[in-house]
Short mmCIF file of C-alpha atoms in Angstrom, two decimals:
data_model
loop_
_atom_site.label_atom_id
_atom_site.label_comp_id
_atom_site.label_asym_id
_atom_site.label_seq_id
_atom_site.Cartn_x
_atom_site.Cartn_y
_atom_site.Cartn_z
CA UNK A 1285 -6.77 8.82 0.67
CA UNK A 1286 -8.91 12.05 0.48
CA UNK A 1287 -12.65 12.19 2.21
CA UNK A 1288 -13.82 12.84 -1.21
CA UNK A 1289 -12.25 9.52 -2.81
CA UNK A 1290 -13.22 8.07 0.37
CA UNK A 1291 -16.45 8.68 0.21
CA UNK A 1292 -16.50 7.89 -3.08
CA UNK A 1293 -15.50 4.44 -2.87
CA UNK A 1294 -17.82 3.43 0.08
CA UNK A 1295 -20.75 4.48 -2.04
CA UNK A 1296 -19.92 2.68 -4.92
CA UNK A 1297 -18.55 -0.92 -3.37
CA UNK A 1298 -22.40 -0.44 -1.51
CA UNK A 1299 -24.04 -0.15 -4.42
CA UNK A 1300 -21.70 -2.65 -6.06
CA UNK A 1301 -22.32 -5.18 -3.38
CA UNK A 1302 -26.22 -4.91 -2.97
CA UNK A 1303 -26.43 -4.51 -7.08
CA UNK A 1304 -24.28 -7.92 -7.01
CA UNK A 1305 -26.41 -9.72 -4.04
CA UNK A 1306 -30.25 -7.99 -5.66
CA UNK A 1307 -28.78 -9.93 -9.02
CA UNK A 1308 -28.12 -13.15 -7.18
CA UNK A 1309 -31.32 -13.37 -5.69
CA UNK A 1310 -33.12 -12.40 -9.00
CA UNK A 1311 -31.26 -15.62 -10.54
CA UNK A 1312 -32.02 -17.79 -8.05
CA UNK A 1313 -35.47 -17.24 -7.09
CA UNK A 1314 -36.36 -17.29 -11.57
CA UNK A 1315 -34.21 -20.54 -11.25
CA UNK A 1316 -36.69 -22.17 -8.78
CA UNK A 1317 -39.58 -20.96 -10.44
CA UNK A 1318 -38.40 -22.36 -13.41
CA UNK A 1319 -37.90 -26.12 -11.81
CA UNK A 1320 -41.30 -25.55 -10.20
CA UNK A 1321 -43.02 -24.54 -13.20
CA UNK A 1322 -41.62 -26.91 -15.33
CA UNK A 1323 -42.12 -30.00 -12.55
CA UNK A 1324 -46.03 -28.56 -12.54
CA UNK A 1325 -46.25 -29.25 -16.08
CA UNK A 1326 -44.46 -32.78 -15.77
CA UNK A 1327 -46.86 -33.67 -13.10
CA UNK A 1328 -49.53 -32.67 -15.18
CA UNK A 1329 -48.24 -34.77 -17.95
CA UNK A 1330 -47.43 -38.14 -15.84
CA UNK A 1331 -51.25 -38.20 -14.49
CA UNK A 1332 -52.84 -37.54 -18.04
CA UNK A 1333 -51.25 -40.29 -19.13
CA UNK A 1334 -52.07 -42.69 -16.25
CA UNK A 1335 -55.57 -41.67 -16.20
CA UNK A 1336 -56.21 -42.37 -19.61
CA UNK A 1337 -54.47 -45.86 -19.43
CA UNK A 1338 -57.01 -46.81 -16.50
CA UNK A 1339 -59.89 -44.73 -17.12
CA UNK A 1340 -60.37 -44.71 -20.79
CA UNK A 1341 -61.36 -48.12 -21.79
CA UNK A 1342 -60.88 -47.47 -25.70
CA UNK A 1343 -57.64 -46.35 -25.27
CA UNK A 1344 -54.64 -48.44 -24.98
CA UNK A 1345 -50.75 -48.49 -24.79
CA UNK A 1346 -50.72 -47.99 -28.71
CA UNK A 1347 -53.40 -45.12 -29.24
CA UNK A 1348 -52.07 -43.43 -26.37
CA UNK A 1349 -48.97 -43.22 -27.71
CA UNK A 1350 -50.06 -42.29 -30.46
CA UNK A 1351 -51.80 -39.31 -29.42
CA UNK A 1352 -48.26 -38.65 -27.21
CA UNK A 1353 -46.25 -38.49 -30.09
CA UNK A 1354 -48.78 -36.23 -31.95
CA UNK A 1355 -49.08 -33.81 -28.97
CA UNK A 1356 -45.04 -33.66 -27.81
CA UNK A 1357 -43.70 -30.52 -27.88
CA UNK A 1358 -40.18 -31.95 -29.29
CA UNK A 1359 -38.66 -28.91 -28.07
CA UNK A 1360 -38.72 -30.84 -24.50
CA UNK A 1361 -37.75 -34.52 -25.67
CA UNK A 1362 -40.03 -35.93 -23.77
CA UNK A 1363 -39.93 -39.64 -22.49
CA UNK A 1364 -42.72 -41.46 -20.62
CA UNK A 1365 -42.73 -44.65 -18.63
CA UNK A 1366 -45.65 -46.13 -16.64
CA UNK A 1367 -45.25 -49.11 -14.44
CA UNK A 1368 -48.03 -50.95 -12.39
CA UNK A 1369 -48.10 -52.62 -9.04
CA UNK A 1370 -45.81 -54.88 -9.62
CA UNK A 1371 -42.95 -53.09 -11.21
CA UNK A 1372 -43.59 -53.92 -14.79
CA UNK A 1373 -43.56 -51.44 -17.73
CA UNK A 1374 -46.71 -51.51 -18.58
CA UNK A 1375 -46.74 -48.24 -21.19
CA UNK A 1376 -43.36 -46.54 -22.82
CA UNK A 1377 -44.21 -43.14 -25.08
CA UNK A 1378 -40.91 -43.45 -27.08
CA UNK A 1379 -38.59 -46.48 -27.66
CA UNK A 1380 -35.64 -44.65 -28.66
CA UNK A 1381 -35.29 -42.06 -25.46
CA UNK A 1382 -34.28 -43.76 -22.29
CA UNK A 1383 -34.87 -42.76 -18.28
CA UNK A 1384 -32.38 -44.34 -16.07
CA UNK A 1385 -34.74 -45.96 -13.67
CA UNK A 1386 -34.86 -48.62 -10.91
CA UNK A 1387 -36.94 -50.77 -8.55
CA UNK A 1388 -36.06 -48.40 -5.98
CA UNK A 1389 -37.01 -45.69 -7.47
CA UNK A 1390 -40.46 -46.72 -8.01
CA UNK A 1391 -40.44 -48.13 -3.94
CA UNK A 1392 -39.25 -44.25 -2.69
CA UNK A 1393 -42.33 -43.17 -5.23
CA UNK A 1394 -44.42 -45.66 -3.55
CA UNK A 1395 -43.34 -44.63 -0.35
CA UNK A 1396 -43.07 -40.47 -0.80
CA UNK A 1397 -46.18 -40.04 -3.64
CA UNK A 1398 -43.32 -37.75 -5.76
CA UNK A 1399 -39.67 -37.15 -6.60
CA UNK A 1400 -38.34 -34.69 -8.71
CA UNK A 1401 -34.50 -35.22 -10.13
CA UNK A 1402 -31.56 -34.10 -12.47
CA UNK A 1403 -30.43 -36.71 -14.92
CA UNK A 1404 -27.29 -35.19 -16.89
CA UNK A 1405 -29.50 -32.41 -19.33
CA UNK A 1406 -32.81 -34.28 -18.06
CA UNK A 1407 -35.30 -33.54 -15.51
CA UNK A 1408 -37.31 -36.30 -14.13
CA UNK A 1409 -40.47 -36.37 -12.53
CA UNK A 1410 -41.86 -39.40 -10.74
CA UNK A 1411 -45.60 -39.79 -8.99
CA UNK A 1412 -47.44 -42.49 -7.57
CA UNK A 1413 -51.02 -42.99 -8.75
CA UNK A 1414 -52.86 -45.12 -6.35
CA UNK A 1415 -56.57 -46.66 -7.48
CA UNK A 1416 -58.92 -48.92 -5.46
CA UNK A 1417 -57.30 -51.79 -7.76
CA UNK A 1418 -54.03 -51.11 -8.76
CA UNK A 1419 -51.00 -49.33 -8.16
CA UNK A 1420 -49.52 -46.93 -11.19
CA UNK A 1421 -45.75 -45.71 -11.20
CA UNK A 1422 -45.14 -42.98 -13.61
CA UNK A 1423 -42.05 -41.48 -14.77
CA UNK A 1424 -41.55 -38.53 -17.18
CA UNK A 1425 -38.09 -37.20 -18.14
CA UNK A 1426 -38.08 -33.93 -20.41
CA UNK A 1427 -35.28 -30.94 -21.51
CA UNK A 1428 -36.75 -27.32 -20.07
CA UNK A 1429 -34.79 -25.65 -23.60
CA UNK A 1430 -37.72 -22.38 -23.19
CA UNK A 1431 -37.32 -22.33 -19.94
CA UNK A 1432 -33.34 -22.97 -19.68
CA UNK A 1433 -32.98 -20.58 -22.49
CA UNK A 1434 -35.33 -17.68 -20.78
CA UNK A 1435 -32.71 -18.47 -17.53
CA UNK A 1436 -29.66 -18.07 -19.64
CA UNK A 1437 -30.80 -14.50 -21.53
CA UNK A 1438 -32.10 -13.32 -17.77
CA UNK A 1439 -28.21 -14.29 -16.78
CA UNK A 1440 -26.94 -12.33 -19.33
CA UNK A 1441 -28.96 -9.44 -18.86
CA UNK A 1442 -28.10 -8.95 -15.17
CA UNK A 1443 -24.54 -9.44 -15.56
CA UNK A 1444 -24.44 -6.68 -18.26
CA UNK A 1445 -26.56 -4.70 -16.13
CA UNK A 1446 -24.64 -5.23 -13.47
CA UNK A 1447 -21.43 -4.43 -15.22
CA UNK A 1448 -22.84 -1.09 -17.14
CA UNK A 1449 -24.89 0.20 -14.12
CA UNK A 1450 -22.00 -0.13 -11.50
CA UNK A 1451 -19.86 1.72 -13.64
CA UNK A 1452 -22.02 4.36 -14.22
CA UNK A 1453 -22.67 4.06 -10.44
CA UNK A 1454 -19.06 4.51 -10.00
CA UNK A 1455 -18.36 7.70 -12.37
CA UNK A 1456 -22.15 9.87 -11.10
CA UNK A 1457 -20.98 8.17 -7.65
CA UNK A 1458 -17.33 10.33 -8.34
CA UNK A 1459 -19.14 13.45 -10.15
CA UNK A 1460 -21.75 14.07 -7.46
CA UNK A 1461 -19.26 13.75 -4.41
CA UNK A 1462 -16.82 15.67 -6.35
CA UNK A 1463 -19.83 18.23 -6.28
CA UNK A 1464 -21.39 18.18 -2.86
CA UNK A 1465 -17.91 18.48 -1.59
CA UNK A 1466 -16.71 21.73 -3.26
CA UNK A 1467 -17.55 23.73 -0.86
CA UNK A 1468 -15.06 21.91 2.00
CA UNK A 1469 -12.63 22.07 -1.03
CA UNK A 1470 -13.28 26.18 -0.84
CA UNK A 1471 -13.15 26.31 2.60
CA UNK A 1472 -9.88 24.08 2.77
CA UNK A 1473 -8.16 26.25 -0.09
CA UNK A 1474 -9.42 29.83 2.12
CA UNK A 1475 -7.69 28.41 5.44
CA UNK A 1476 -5.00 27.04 3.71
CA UNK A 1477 -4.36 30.70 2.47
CA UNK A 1478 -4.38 32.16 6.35
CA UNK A 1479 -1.40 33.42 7.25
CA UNK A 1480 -0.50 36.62 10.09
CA UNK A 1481 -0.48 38.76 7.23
CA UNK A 1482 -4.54 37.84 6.28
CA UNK A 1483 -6.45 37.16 9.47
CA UNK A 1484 -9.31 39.04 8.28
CA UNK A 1485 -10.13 36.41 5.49
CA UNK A 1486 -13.75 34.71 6.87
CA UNK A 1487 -15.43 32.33 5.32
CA UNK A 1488 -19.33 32.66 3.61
CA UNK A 1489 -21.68 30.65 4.77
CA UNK A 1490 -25.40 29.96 2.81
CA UNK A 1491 -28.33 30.11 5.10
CA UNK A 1492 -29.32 26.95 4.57
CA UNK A 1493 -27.33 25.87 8.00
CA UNK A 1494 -25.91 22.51 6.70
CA UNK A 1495 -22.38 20.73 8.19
CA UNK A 1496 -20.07 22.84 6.30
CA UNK A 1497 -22.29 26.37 7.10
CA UNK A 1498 -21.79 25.25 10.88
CA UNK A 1499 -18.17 24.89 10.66
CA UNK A 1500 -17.63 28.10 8.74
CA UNK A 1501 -19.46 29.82 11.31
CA UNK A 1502 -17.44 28.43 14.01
CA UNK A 1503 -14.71 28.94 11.82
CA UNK A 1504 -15.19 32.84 11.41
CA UNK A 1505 -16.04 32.81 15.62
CA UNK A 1506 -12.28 31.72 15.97
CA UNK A 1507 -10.92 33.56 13.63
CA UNK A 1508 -12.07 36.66 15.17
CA UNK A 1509 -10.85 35.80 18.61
CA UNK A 1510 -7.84 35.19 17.19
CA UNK A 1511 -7.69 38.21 14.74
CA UNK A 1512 -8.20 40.35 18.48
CA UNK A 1513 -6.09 38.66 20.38
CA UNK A 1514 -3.03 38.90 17.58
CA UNK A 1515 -4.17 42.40 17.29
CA UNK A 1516 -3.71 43.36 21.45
CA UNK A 1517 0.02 41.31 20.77
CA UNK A 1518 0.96 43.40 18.11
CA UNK A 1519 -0.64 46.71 20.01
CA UNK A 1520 1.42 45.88 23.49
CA UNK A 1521 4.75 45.01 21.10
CA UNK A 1522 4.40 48.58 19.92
CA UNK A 1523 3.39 50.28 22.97
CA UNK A 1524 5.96 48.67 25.28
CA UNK A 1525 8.86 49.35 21.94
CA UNK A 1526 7.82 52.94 22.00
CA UNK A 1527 8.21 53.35 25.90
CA UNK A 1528 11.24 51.68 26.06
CA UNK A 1529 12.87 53.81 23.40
CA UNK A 1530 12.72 56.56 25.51
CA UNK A 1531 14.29 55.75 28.72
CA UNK A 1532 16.78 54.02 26.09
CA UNK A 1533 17.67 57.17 24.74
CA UNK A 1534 18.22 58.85 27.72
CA UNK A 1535 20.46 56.34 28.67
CA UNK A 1536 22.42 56.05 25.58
CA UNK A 1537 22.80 60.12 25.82
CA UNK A 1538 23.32 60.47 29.21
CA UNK A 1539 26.32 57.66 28.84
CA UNK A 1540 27.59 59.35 25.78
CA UNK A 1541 27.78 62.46 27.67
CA UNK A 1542 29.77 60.92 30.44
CA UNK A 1543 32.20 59.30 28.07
CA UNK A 1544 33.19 63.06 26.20
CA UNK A 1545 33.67 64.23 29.71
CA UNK A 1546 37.07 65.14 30.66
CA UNK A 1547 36.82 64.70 33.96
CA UNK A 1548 35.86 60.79 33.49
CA UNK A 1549 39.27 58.62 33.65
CA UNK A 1550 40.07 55.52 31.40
CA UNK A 1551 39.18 52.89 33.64
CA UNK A 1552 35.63 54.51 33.74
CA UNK A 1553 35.73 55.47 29.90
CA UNK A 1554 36.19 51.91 28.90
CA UNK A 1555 33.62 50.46 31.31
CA UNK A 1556 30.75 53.04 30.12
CA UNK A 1557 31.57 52.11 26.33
CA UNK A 1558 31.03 48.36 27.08
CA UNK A 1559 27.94 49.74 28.73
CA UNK A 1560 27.23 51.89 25.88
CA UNK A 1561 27.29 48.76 23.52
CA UNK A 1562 24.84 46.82 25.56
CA UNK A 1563 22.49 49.34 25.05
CA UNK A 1564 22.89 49.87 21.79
CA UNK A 1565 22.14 46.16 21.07
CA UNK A 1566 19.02 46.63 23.58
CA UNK A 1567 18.03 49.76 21.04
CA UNK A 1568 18.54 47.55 17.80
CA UNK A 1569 16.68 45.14 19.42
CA UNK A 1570 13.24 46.96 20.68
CA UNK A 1571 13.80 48.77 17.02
CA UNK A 1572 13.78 45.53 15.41
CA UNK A 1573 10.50 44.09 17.58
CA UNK A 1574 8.71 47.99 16.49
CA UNK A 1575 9.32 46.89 12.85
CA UNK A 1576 8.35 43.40 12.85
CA UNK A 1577 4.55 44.72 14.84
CA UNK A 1578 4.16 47.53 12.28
CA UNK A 1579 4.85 45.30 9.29
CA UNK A 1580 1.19 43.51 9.53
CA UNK A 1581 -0.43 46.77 10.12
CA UNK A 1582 -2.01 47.74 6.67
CA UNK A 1583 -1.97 51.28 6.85
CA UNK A 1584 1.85 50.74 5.91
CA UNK A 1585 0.83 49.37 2.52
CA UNK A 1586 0.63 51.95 -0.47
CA UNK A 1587 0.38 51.31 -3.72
CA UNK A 1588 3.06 53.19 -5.24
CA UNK A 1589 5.33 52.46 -7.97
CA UNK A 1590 8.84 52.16 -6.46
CA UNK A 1591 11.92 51.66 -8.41
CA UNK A 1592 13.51 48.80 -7.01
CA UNK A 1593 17.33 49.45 -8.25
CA UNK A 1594 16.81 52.89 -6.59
CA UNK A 1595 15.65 51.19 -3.27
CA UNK A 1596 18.61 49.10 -3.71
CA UNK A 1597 21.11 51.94 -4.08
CA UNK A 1598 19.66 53.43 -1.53
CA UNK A 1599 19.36 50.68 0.83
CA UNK A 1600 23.61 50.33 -0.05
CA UNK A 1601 24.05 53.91 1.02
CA UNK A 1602 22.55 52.94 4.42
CA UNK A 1603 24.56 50.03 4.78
CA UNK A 1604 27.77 51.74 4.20
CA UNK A 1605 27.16 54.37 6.70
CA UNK A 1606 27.10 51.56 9.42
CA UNK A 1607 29.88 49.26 8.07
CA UNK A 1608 32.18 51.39 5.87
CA UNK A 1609 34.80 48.65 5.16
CA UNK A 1610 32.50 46.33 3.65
CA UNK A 1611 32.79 46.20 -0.26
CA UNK A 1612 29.49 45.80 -2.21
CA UNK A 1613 29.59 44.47 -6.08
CA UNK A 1614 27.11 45.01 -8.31
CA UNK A 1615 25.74 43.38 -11.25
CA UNK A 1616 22.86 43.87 -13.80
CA UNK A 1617 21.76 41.09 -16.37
CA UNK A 1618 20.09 43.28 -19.02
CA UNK A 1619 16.98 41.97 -20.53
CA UNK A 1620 13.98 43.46 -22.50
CA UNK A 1621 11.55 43.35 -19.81
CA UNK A 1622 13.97 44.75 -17.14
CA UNK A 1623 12.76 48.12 -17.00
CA UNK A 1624 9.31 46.68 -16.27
CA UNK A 1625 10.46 44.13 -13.91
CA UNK A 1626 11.92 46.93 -11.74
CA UNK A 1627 8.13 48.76 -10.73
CA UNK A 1628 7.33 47.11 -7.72
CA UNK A 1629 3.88 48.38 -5.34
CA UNK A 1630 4.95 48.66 -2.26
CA UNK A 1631 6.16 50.81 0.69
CA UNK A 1632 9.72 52.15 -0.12
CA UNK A 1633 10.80 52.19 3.56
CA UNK A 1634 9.71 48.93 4.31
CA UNK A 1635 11.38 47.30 1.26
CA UNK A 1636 14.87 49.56 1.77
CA UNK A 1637 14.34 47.85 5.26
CA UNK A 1638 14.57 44.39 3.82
CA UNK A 1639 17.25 44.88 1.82
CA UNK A 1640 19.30 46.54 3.90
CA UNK A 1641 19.17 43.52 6.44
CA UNK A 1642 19.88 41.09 3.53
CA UNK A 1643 23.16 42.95 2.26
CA UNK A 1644 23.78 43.37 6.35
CA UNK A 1645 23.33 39.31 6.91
CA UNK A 1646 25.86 38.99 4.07
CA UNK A 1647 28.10 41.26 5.08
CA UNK A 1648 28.42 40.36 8.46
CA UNK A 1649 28.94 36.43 7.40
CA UNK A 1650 31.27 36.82 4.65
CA UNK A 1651 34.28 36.05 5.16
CA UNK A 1652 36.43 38.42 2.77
CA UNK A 1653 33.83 40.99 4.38
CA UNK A 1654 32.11 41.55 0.79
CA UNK A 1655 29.08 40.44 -1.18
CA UNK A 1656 27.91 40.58 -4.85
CA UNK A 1657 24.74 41.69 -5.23
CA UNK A 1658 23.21 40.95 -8.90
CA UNK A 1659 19.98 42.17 -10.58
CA UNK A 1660 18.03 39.83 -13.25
CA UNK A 1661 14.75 38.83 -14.47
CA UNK A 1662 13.05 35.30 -14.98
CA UNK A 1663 9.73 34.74 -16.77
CA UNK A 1664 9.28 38.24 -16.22
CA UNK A 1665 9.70 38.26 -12.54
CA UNK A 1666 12.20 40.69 -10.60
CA UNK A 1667 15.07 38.56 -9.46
CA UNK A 1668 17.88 40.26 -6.63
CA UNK A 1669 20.36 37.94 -5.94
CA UNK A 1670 22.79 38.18 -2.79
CA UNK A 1671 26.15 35.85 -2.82
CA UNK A 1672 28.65 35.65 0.01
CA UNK A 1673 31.38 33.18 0.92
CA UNK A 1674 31.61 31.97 3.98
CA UNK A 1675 30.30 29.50 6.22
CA UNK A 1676 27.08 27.75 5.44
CA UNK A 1677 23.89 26.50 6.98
CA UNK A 1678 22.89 22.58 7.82
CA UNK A 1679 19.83 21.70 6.46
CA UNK A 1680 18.00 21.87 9.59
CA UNK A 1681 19.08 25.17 10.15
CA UNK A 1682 17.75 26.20 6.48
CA UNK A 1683 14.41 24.72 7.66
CA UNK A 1684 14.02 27.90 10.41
CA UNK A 1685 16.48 30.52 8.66
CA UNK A 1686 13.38 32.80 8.68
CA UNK A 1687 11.91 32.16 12.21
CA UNK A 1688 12.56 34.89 14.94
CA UNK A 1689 15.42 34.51 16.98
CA UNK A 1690 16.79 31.60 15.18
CA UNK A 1691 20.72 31.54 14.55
CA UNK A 1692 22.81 29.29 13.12
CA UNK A 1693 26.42 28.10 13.98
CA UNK A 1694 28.08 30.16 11.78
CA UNK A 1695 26.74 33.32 14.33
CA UNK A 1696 29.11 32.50 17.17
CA UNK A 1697 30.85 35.44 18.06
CA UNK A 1698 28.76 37.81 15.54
CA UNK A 1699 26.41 40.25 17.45
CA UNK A 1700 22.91 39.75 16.28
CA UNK A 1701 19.24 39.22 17.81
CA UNK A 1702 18.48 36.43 14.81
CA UNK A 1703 15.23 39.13 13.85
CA UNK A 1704 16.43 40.44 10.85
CA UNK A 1705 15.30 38.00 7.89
CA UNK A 1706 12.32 37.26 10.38
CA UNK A 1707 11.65 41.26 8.82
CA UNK A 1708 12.80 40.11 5.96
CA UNK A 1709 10.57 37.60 5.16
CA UNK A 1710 7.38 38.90 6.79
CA UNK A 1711 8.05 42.90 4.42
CA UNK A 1712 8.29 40.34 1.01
CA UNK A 1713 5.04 38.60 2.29
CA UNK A 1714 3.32 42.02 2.82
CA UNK A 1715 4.46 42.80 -0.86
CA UNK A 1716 3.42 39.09 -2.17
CA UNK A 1717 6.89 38.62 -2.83
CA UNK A 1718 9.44 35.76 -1.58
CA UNK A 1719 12.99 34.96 -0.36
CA UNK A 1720 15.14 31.95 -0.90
CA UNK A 1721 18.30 30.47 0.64
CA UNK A 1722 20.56 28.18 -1.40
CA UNK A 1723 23.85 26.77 -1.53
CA UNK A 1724 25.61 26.95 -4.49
CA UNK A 1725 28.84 25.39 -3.93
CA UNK A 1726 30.76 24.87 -1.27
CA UNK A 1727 31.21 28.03 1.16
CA UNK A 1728 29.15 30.34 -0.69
CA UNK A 1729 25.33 31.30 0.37
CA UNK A 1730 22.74 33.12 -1.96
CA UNK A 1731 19.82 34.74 -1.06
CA UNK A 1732 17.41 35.63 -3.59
CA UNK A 1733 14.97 37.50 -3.51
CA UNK A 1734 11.94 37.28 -5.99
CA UNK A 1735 9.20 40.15 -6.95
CA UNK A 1736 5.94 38.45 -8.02
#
């Protein structure tokens, strides 16, 4: 899971949780008021009643209820019972409603002043009234319906609100990280872009000096270091190529020179030409390590328009010179964008380079000691394809077919320094172009080569 989603989903199970518990305790606490309200107005009720049956002489058990059933509310259903000392029902507001009452009800009211109970869709209210005579039990059993139906609507309301807010929550929660986190998105797509070819790219930072602007910073501080210290590589590489050519040289002359010499006998002849191929392999080998430090140097870039079957023909030419007995064939799929597919930018000694060490690689591993070499275009993109038989590569070997120095089994007994599609591959990435290996069927390999 991303930081963003991440982030995303911590923010909105908070809010979904304290939304959820800030709802519960809404309920709850309007639940309680509710009881307590409506047990108020019970209370209220029971004593009116008792004190007019003991303090109003004119009234009695039928005018009072009498004036009961003329002031219930019916919404509430009410039901009245008062008892006196001894436990007889001394006053009943409506004969048809019953309260499920008992002697030991009215002792716990004699004993705790008040109780307050659920009887199925009933609440009851009980209360001792004590006078300097006589004891009075009331007990008054109504249905809350305003109050139960106020409860139900508020229960409603906060589960839709709670159902329509959190997924709002959940889409602005998405939106706004989605937002604040763009710039990390930026910064992840610039780095992710970095290669040795681009170690000038830095990143902006905004003034405003938040987390990202820090790491940017610190970002651009390595990048530098590293952008010098790749630089002083690629500077000794070249310096230490360049003095080594020289001695080389003299070397490779002065052994040369020995060798044509008539005076030199054929014992000494044959050990100065093994000599005299070690060095040449030592040559090929500092020539290779010039090439691969000048590639990343920009000042070899140009944008010219080069032909690239010309480079091709030419880079065949070269190849020939060195290995004569090879045998290159050559194809061209004709298309109607072909002639534009063939202008590649780029530096035409560079790219002759490359393909001259991809015709060489084939050459050298075929086994018929020849390779067809085939021009074509797809979705407008410059296609040269390179097929050989002979012995192919393991997968892990394909994995690091383009890292320096790496050579596969097929190279025993093949001379070789395992640098050539290293130069390969880092001349196409100059020139935003690309190289694939592939495996057609069995004992063939194709490299292909594609012009962006």
């Amino acid at each position: 899971m991303t930081l963003k989603n991440r982030i995303s989903l911590l923010v909105s199970l908070l809010f979904t949780i304290l939304f959820g518990l800030a709802s519960t305790v809404i309920f709850v606490l309007y639940s309680n008021f509710r009881k307590e309200e409506f047990r108020d107005r019970l209370e209220i009720k029971a004593l009116s009643n008792i004190k007019l049956l003991v303090n109003v002489k004119e009234v009695d058990d039928q005018l009072l209820k009498m004036i009961d059933q003329n002031s219930i509310n019916k919404l509430y259903d009410e039901k009245t019972l008062v008892f006196d000392s001894h436990f007889k029902l001394i006053y009943s507001s409506i004969d048809d409603a019953k309260i499920n009452w008992s002697v030991e009800d009215l002792k716990y009211l004699k004993k705790h002043k008040t109780f307050f109970k659920q009887q199925g869709d009933y609440e009851v209210y009980g209360v001792f009234y004590d006078t300097k005579d006589k004891d009075f039990y009331a007990l008054i059993s109504a249905t809350d319906d305003y109050g139960k139906r106020k409860l139900l609507f508020l229960r409603y309301t906060l589960i839709v609100s709670y159902i329509l807010f959190t997924c709002i929550c959940w889409v602005l929660t998405s939106f706004m990280v989605k937002k604040a986190m763009n710039p990390l998105r930026l910064f992840h797509q610039k780095i992710k872009n970095i290669n040795e070819n681009n170690l000038d790219t830095r990143i902006a930072s905004k003034s405003n000096k938040d987390e990202i602007d820090l790491i940017a910073n610190e970002f651009n501080f390595m990048m530098d270091r590293i952008e010098i210290s790749y630089q002083k590589q690629k500077e000794f590489t070249a310096h230490a190529s360049h003095e080594l050519r020289t001695p080389l040289s003299r070397i490779t002359s002065q052994i040369e020179n020995t060798i044509t010499d008539s005076s030199t006998s054929a014992k000494e002849k044959t050990f100065l030409t093994t000599i005299l191929s070690d060095v040449n392999h030592l040559t090929e080998l500092i020539n290779s390590l010039l090439i691969l430090s000048k590639i990343d140097n920009k000042n070899t870039e140009d944008n010219e328009i080069q032909r690239m079957d010309e480079v091709l023909f030419s880079a065949i030419e070269n190849l020939k010179k060195s290995f004569p007995e090879f045998v290159i064939l050559f194809e061209i799929e004709e298309s109607d964008n072909l002639d534009t597919a063939l202008e590649v930018k780029g530096n035409k000694n560079l790219l002759e380079i490359a393909l001259v060490n991809v015709l060489k690689n084939a050459c050298i591993y075929s086994d018929n000691k020849q390779a067809l070499v085939k021009i074509s275009t797809l979705k407008n993109q410059l296609v040269i394809s390179v097929l050989n038989t002979g012995k192919t590569l393991s997968e892990a070997e394909q994995k690091n077919l383009f890292q320096p120095f790496m050579r596969g089994k097929n190279s025993k007994g093949k001379s070789g320094f395992g640098l050539g599609l290293r130069i390969v591959h880092r001349i196409l990435t100059l020139h935003k172009s690309s190289i694939t290996y592939s495996i057609p069927s069995d004992k063939e390999n194709l490299f292909q080569i594609f012009f962006h």
